[in-house]
PDB file of C-alpha atoms in Angstrom:
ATOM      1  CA  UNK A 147       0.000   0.000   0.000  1.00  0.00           C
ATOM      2  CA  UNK A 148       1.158   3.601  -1.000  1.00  0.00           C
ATOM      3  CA  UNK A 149      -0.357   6.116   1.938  1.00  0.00           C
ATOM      4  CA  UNK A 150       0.945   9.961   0.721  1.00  0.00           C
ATOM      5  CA  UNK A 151       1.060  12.047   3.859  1.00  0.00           C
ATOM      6  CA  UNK A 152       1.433  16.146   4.560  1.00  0.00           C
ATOM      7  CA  UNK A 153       0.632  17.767   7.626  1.00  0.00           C
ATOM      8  CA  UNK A 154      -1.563  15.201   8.621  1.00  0.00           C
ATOM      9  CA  UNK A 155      -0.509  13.790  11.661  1.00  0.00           C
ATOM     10  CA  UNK A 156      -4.105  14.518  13.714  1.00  0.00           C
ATOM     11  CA  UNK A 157      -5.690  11.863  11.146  1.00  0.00           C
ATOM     12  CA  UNK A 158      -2.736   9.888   9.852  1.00  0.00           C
ATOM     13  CA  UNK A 159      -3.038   7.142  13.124  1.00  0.00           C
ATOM     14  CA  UNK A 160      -6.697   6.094  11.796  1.00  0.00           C
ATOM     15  CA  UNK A 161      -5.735   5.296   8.420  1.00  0.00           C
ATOM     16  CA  UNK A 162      -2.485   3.346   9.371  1.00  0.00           C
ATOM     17  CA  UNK A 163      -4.627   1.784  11.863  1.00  0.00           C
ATOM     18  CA  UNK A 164      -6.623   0.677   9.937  1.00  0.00           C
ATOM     19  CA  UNK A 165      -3.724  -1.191   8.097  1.00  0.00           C
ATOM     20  CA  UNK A 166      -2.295  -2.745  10.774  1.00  0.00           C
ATOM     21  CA  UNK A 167      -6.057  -4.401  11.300  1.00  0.00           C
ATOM     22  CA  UNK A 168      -6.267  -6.357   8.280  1.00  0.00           C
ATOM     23  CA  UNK A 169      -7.248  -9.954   8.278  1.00  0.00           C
ATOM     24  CA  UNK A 170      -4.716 -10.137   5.714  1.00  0.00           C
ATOM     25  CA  UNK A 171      -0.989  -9.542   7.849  1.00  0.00           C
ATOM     26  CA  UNK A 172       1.350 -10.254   4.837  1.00  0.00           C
ATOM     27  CA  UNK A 173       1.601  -6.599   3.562  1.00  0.00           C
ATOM     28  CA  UNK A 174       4.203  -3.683   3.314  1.00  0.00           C
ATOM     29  CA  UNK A 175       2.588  -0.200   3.977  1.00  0.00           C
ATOM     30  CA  UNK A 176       5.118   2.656   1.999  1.00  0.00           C
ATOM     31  CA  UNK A 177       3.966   6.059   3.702  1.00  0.00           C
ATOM     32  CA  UNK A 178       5.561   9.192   1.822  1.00  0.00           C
ATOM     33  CA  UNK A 179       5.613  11.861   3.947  1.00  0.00           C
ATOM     34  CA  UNK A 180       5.814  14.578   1.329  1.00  0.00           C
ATOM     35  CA  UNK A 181       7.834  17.525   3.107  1.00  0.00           C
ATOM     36  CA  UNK A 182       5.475  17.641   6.112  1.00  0.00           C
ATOM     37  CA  UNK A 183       5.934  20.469   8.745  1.00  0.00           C
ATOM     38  CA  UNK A 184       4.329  18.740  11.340  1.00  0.00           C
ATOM     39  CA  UNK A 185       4.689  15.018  13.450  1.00  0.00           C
ATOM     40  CA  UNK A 186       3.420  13.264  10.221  1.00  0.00           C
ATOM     41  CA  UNK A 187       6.713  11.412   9.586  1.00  0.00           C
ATOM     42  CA  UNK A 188       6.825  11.031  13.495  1.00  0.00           C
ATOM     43  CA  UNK A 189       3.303   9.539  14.372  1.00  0.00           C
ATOM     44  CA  UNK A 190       4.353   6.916  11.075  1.00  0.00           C
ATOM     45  CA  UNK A 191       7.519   5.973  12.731  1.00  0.00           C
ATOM     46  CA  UNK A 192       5.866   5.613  16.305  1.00  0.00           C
ATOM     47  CA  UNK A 193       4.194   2.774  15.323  1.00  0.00           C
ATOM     48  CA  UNK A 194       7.589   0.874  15.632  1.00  0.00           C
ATOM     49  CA  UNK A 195       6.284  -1.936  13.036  1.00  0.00           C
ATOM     50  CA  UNK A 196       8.397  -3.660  10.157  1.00  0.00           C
ATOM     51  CA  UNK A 197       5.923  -3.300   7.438  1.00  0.00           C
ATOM     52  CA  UNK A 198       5.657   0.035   7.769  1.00  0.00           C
ATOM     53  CA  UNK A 199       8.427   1.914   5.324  1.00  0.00           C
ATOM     54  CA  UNK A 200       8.560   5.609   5.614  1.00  0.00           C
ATOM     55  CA  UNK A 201       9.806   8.151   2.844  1.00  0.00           C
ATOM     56  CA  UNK A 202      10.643  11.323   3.681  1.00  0.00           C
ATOM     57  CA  UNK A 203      10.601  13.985   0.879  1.00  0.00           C
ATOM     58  CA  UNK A 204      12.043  16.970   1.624  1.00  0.00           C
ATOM     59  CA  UNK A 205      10.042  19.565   0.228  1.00  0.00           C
ATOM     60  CA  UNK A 206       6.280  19.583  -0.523  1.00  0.00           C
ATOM     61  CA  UNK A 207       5.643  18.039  -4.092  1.00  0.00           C
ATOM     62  CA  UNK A 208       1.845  16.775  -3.771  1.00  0.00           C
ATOM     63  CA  UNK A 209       0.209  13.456  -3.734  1.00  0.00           C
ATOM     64  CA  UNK A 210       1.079  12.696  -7.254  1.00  0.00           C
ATOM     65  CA  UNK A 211       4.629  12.820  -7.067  1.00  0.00           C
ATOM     66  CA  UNK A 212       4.497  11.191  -3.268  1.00  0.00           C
ATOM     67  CA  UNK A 213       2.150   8.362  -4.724  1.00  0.00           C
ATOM     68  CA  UNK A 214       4.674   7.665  -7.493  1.00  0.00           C
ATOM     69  CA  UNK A 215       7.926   7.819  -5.230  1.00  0.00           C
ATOM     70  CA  UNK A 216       5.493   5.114  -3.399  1.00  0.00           C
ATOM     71  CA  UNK A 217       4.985   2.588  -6.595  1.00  0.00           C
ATOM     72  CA  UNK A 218       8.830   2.955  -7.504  1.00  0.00           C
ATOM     73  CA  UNK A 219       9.521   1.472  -3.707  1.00  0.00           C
ATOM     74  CA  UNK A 220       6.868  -1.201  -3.662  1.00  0.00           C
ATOM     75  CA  UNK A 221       7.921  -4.481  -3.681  1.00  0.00           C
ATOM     76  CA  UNK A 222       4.919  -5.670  -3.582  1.00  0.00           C
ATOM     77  CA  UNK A 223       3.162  -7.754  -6.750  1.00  0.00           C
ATOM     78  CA  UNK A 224      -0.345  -5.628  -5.793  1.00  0.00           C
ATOM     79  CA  UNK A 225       0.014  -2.278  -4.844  1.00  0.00           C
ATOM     80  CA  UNK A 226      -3.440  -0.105  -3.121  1.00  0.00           C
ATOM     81  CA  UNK A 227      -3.631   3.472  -2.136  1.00  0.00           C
ATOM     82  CA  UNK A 228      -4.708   5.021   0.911  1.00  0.00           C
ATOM     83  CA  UNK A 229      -5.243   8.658   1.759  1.00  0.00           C
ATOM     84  CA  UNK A 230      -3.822   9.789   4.913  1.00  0.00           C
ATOM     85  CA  UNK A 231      -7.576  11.178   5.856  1.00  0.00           C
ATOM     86  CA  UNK A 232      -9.150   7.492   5.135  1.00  0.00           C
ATOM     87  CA  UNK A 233      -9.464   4.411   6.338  1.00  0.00           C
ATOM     88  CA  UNK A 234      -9.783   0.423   4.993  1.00  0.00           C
ATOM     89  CA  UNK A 235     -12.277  -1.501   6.498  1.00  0.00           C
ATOM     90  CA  UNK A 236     -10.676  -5.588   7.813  1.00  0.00           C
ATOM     91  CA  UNK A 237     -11.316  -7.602   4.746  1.00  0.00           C
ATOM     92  CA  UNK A 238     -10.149  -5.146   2.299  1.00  0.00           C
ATOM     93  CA  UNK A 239      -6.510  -6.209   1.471  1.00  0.00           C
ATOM     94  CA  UNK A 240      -7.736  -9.866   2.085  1.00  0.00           C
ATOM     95  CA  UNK A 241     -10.777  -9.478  -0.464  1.00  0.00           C
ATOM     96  CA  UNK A 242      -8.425  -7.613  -2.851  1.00  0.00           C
ATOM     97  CA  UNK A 243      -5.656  -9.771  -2.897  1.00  0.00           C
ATOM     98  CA  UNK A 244      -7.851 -13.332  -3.147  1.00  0.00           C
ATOM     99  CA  UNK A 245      -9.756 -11.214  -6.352  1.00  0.00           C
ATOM    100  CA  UNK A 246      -6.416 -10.935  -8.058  1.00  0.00           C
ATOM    101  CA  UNK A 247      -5.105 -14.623  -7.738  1.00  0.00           C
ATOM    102  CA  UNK A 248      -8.807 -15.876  -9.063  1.00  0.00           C
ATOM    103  CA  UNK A 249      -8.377 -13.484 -11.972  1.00  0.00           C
ATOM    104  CA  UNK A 250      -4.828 -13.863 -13.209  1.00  0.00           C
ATOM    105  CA  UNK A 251      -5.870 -11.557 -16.489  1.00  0.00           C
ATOM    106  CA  UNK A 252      -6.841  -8.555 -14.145  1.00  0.00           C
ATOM    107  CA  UNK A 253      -4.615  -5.820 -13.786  1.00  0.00           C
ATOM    108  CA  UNK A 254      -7.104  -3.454 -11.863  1.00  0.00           C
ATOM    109  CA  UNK A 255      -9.735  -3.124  -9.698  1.00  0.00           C
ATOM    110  CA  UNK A 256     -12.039  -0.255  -8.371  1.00  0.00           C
ATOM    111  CA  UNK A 257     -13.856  -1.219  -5.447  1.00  0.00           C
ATOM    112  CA  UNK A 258     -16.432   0.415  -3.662  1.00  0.00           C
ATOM    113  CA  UNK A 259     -17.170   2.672  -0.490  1.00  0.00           C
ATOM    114  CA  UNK A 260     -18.648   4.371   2.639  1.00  0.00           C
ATOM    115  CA  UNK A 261     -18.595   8.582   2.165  1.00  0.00           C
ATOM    116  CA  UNK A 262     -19.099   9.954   5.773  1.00  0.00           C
ATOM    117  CA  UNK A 263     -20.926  13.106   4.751  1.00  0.00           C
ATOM    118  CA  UNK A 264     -20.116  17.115   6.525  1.00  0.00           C
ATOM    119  CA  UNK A 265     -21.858  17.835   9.111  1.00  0.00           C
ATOM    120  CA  UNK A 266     -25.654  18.802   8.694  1.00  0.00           C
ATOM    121  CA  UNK A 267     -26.007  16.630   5.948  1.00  0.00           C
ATOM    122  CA  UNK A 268     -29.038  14.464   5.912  1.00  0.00           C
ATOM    123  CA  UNK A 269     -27.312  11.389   6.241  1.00  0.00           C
ATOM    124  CA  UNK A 270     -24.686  10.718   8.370  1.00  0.00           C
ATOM    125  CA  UNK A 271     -22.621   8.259   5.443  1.00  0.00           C
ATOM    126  CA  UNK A 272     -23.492   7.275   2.029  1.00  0.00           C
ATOM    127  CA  UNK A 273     -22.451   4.493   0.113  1.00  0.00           C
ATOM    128  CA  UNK A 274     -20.466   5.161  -3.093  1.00  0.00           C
ATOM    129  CA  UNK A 275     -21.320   1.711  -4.532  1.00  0.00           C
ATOM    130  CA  UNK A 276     -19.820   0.901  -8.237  1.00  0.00           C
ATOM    131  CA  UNK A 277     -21.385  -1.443 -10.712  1.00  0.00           C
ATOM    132  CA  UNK A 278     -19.814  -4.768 -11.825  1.00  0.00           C
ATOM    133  CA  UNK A 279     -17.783  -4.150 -14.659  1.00  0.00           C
ATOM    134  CA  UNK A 280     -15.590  -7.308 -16.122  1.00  0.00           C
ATOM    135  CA  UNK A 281     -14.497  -5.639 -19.887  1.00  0.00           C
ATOM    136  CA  UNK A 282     -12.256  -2.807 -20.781  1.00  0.00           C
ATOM    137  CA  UNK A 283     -13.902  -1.279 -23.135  1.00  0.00           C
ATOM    138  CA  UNK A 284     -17.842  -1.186 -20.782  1.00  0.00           C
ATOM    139  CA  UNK A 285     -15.044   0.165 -17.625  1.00  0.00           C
ATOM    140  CA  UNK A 286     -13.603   2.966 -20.039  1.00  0.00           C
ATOM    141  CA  UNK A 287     -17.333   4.057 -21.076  1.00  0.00           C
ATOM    142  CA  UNK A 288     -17.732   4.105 -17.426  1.00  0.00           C
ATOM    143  CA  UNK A 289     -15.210   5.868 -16.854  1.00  0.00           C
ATOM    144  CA  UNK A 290     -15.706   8.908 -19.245  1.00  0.00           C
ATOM    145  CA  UNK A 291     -19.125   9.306 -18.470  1.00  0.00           C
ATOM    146  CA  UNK A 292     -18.580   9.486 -14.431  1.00  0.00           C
ATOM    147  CA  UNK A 293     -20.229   6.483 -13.408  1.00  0.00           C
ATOM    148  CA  UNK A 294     -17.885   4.868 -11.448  1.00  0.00           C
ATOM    149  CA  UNK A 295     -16.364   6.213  -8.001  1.00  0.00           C
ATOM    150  CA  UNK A 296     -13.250   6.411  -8.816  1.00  0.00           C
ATOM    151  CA  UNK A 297     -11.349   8.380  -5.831  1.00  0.00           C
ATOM    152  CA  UNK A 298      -7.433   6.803  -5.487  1.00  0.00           C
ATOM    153  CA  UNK A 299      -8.653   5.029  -2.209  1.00  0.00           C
ATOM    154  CA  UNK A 300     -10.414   2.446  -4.370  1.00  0.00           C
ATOM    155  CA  UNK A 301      -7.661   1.578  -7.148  1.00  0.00           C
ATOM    156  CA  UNK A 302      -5.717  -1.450  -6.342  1.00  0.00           C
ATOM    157  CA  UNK A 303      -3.062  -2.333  -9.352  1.00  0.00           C
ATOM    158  CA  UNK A 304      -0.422  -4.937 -10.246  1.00  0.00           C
ATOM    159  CA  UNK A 305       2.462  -3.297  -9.952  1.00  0.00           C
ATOM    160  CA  UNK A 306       4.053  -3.466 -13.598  1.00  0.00           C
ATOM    161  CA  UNK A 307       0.777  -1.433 -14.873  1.00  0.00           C
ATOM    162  CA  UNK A 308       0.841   1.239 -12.390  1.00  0.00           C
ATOM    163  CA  UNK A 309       5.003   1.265 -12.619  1.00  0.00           C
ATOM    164  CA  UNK A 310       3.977   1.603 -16.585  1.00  0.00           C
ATOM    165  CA  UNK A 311       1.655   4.454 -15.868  1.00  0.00           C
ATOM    166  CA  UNK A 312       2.140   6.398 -12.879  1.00  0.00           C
ATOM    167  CA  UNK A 313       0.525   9.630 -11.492  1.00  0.00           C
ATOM    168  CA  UNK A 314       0.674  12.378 -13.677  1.00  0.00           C
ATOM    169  CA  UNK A 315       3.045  14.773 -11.649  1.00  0.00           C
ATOM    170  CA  UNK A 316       1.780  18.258 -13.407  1.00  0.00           C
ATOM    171  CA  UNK A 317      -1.912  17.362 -12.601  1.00  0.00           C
ATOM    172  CA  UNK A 318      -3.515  18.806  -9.349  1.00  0.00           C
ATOM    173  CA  UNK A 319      -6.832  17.429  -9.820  1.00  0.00           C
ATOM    174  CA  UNK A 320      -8.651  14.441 -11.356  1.00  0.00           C
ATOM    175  CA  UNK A 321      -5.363  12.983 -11.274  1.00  0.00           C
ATOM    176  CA  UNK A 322      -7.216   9.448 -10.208  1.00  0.00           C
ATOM    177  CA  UNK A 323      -9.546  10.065 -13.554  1.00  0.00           C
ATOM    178  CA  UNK A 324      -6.281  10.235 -15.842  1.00  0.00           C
ATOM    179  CA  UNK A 325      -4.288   7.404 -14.507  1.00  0.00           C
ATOM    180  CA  UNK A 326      -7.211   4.969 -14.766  1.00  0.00           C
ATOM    181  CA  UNK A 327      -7.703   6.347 -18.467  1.00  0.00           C
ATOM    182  CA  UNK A 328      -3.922   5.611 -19.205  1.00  0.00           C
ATOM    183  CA  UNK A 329      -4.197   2.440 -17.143  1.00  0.00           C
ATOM    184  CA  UNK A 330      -7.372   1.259 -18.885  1.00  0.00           C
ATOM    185  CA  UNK A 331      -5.621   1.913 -22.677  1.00  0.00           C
ATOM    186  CA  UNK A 332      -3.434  -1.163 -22.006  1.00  0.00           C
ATOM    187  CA  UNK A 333      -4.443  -3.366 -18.945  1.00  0.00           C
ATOM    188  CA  UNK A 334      -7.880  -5.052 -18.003  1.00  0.00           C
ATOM    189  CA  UNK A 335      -9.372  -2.869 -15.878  1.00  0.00           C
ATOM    190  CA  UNK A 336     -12.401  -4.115 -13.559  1.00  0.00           C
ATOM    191  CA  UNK A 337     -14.700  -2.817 -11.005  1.00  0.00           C
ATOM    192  CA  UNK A 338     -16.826  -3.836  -8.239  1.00  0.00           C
ATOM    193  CA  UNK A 339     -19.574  -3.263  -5.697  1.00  0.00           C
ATOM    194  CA  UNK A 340     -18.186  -4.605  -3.170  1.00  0.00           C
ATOM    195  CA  UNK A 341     -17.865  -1.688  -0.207  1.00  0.00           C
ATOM    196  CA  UNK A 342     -14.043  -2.085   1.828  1.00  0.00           C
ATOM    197  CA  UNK A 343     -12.849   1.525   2.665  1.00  0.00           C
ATOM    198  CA  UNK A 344     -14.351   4.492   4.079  1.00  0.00           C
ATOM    199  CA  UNK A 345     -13.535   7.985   2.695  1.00  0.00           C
ATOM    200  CA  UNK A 346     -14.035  10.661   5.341  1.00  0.00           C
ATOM    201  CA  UNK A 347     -15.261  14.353   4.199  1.00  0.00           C
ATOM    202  CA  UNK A 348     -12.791  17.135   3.851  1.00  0.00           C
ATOM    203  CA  UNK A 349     -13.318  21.038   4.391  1.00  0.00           C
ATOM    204  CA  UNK A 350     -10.670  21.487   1.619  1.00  0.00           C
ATOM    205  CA  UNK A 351     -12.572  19.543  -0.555  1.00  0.00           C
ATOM    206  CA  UNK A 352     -15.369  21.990  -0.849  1.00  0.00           C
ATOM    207  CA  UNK A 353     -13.277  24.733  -2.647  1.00  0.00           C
ATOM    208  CA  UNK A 354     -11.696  22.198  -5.169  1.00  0.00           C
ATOM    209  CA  UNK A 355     -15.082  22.125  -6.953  1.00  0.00           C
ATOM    210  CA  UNK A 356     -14.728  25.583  -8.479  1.00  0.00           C
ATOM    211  CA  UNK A 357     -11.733  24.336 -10.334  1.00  0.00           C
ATOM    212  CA  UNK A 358     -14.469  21.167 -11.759  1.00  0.00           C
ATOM    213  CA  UNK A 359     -14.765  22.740 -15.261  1.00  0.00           C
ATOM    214  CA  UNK A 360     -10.998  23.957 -16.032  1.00  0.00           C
ATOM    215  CA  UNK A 361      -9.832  20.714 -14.268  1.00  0.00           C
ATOM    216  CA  UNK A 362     -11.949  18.818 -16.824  1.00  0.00           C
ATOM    217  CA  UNK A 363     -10.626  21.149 -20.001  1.00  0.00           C
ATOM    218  CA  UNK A 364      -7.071  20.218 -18.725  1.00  0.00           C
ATOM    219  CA  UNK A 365      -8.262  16.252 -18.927  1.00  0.00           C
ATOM    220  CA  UNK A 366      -9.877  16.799 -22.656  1.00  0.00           C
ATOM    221  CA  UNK A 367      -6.462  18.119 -23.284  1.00  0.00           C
ATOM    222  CA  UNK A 368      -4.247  14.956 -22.546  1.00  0.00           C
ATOM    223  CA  UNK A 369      -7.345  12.934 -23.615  1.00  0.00           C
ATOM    224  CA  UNK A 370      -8.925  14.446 -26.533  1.00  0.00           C
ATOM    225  CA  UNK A 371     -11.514  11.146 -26.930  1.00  0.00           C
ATOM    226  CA  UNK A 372     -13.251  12.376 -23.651  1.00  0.00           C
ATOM    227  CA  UNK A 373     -14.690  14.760 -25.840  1.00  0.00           C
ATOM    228  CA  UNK A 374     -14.526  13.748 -29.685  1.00  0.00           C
ATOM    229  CA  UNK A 375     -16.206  10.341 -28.700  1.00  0.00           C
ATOM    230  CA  UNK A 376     -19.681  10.162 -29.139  1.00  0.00           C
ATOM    231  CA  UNK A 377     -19.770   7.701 -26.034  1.00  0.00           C
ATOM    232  CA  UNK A 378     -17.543   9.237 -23.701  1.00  0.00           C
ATOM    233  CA  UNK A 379     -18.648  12.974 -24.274  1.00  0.00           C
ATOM    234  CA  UNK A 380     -21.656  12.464 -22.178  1.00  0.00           C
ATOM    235  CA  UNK A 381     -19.247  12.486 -19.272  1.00  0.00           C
ATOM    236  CA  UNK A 382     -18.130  15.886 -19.614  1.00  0.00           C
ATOM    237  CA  UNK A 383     -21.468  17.329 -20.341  1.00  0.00           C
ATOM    238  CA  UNK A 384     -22.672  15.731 -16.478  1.00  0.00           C
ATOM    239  CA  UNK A 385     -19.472  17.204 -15.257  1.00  0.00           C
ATOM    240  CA  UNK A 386     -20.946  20.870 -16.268  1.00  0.00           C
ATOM    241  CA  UNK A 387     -24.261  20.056 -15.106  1.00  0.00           C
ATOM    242  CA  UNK A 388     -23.108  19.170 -11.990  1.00  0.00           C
ATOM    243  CA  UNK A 389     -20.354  22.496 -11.434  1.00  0.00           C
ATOM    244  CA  UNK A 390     -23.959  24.253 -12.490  1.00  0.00           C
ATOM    245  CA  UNK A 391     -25.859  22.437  -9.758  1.00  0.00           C
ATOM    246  CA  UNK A 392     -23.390  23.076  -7.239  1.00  0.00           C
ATOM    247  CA  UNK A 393     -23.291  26.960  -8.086  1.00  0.00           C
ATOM    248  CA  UNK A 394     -26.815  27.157  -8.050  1.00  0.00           C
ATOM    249  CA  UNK A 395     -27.102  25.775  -4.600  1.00  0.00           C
ATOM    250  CA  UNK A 396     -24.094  29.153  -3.704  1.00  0.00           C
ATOM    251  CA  UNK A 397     -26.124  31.369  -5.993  1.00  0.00           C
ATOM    252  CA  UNK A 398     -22.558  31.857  -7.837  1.00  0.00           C
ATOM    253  CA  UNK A 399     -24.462  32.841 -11.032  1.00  0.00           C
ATOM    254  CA  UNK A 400     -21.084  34.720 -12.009  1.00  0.00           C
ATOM    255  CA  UNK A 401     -19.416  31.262 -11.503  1.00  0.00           C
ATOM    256  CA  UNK A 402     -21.742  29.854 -14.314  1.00  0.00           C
ATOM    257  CA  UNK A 403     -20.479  31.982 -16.663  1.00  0.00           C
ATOM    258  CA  UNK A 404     -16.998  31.394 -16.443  1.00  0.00           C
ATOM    259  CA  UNK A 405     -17.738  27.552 -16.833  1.00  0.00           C
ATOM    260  CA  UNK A 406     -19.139  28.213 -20.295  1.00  0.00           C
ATOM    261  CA  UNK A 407     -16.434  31.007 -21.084  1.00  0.00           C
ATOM    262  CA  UNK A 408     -14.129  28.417 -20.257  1.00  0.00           C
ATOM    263  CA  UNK A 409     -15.249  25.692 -22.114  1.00  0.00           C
ATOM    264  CA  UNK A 410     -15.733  28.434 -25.329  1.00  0.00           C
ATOM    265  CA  UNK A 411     -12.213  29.341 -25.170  1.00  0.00           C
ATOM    266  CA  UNK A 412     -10.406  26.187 -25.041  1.00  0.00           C
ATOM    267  CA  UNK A 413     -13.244  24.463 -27.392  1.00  0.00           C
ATOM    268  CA  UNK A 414     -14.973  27.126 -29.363  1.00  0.00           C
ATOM    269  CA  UNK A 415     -18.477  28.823 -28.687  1.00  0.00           C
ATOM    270  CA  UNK A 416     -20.420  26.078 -30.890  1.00  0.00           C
ATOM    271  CA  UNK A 417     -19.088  23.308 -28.601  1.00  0.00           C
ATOM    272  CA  UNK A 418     -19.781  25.074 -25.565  1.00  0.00           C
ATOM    273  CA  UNK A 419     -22.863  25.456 -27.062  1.00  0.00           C
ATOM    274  CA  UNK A 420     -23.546  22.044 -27.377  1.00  0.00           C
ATOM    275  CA  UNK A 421     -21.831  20.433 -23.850  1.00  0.00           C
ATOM    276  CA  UNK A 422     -24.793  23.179 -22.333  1.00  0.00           C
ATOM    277  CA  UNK A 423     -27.445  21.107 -24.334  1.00  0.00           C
ATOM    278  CA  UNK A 424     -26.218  17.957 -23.320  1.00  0.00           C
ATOM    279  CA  UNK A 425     -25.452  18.771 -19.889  1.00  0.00           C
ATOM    280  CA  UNK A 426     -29.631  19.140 -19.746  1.00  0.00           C
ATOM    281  CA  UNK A 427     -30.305  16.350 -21.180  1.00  0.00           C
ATOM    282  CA  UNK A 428     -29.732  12.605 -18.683  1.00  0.00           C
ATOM    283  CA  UNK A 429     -26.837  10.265 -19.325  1.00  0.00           C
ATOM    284  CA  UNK A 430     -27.283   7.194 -22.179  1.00  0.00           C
ATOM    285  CA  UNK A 431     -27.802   4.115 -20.162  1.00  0.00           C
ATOM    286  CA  UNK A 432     -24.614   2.131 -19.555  1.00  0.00           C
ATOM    287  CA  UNK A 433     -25.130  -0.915 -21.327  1.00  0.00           C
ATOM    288  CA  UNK A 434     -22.795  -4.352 -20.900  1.00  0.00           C
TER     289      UNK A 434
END
């Protein structure tokens, strides 16, 4: 397991924790404390177990480049990701790891999971539960058009495909949306609906949604079929309706604007046209 850490030492105990109570013991955990100013790199160390491997960057980088420092130290055949705010539930690693020897083809597999909601909300948790996908071709359709759950939490690779891909170092968001895309163009990619981590809600979060449409002109970028394909489009026309919905709920009518000004500029003003039809209209049925 790859766990990128900064400045999280208040949370960091749950989610190694939550390692250290696998059924499964056979593991290595590789925490990367990326240039943390706090105890982070302590409160890893103080655990004072052997399959616990701490790398210490010395300036702040971000998860990307921490995550890949990670896969380059695994030793591991498997390797799973864990945020530093999260935490695996007891069968995880074992359910994962029996998955992968019953399916010598597979290369990857997104699971499933509990999101505790913010405070207020109506429900306490959610689950983000994905559907059961077995072809590469039904789990990139999927993909584009945003309905699986795809946070890093829920991606566990062999290690030759992630090694082959890695994190995209220059990305700041969506970065879990890209790798599974360059993943997906050469391995057998899978998903389930089986629920084995819990991802915690985040205050920071909150204000990463008003980067939603630029993030997802920066993706159309490196992956110009998330846009020219008929099938995958869909995706990015949900991802405007949904930076809309969110806006409306602020009353950031302002914030609406710039969405379509910036799909118009990097696309032109008849395709923005168009993703602002389509982002009425529902998503095709996903059919495998």
């Amino acid at each position: 397991m790859v766990l990128p850490v900064h400045n999280r030492a208040d949370v960091l105990p749950r989610a190694i924790q939550s390692v250290l109570e696998q059924e499964l013991k056979d593991f290595e955990l590789i925490v990367v404390d990326d240039g943390s100013s706090d105890d982070s790199a302590r409160v890893a160390e103080s655990f004072g177990d052997s399959r616990i491997r701490l790398i210490r960057l010395e300036q702040n980088r971000g998860g990307n480049v921490a995550r890949n420092e990670g896969i380059r130290a695994a030793t591991s055949p498997l390797i799973a990701f864990l945020d530093s705010d999260d935490r695996y539930l007891p069968n995880k690693l074992d359910r994962l790891v029996g998955e992968f020897e019953r399916r010598p083809e597979l290369d990857l597999l997104v699971d499933s999971f509990i999101k505790v909601q913010p405070p207020g909300s109506r429900n306490a948790q959610v689950v983000r539960r994905n559907p059961v996908i077995n072809d590469r071709e039904l789990f990139r359709t999927a993909l584009f058009t945003r309905r699986l759950w795809k946070a890093t939490p829920a991606i566990t690779v062999r290690h030759e495909a992630a090694f082959k891909a890695l994190f995209d170092e220059t990305l700041r968001r969506l970065q879990d949306f890209d790798f599974l895309i360059r993943v997906s163009e050469f391995a057998n990619c899978a998903s389930t609906d089986e629920v084995l981590w819990v991802k915690y809600w985040d205050a920071a979060a909150i204000s990463a949604q008003d980067d939603m449409i630029p993030a997802n002109v920066e993706l159309v970028r490196r992956h110009p079929e998330y846009l020219s394909t008929r099938a995958y489009r869909p995706g990015l026309a949900y991802a405007l309706r949904l930076s809309t919905w969110r806006r409306l709920k602020r009353g950031d009518a302002k914030g609406i604007g710039r969405d379509i000004r910036n799909l118009a500029d990097a696309f032109g003003g008849r395709e923005a046209a168009r993703l602002s039809w389509e982002a009425l209209r529902p998503r095709p049925v996903l059919r495998g």
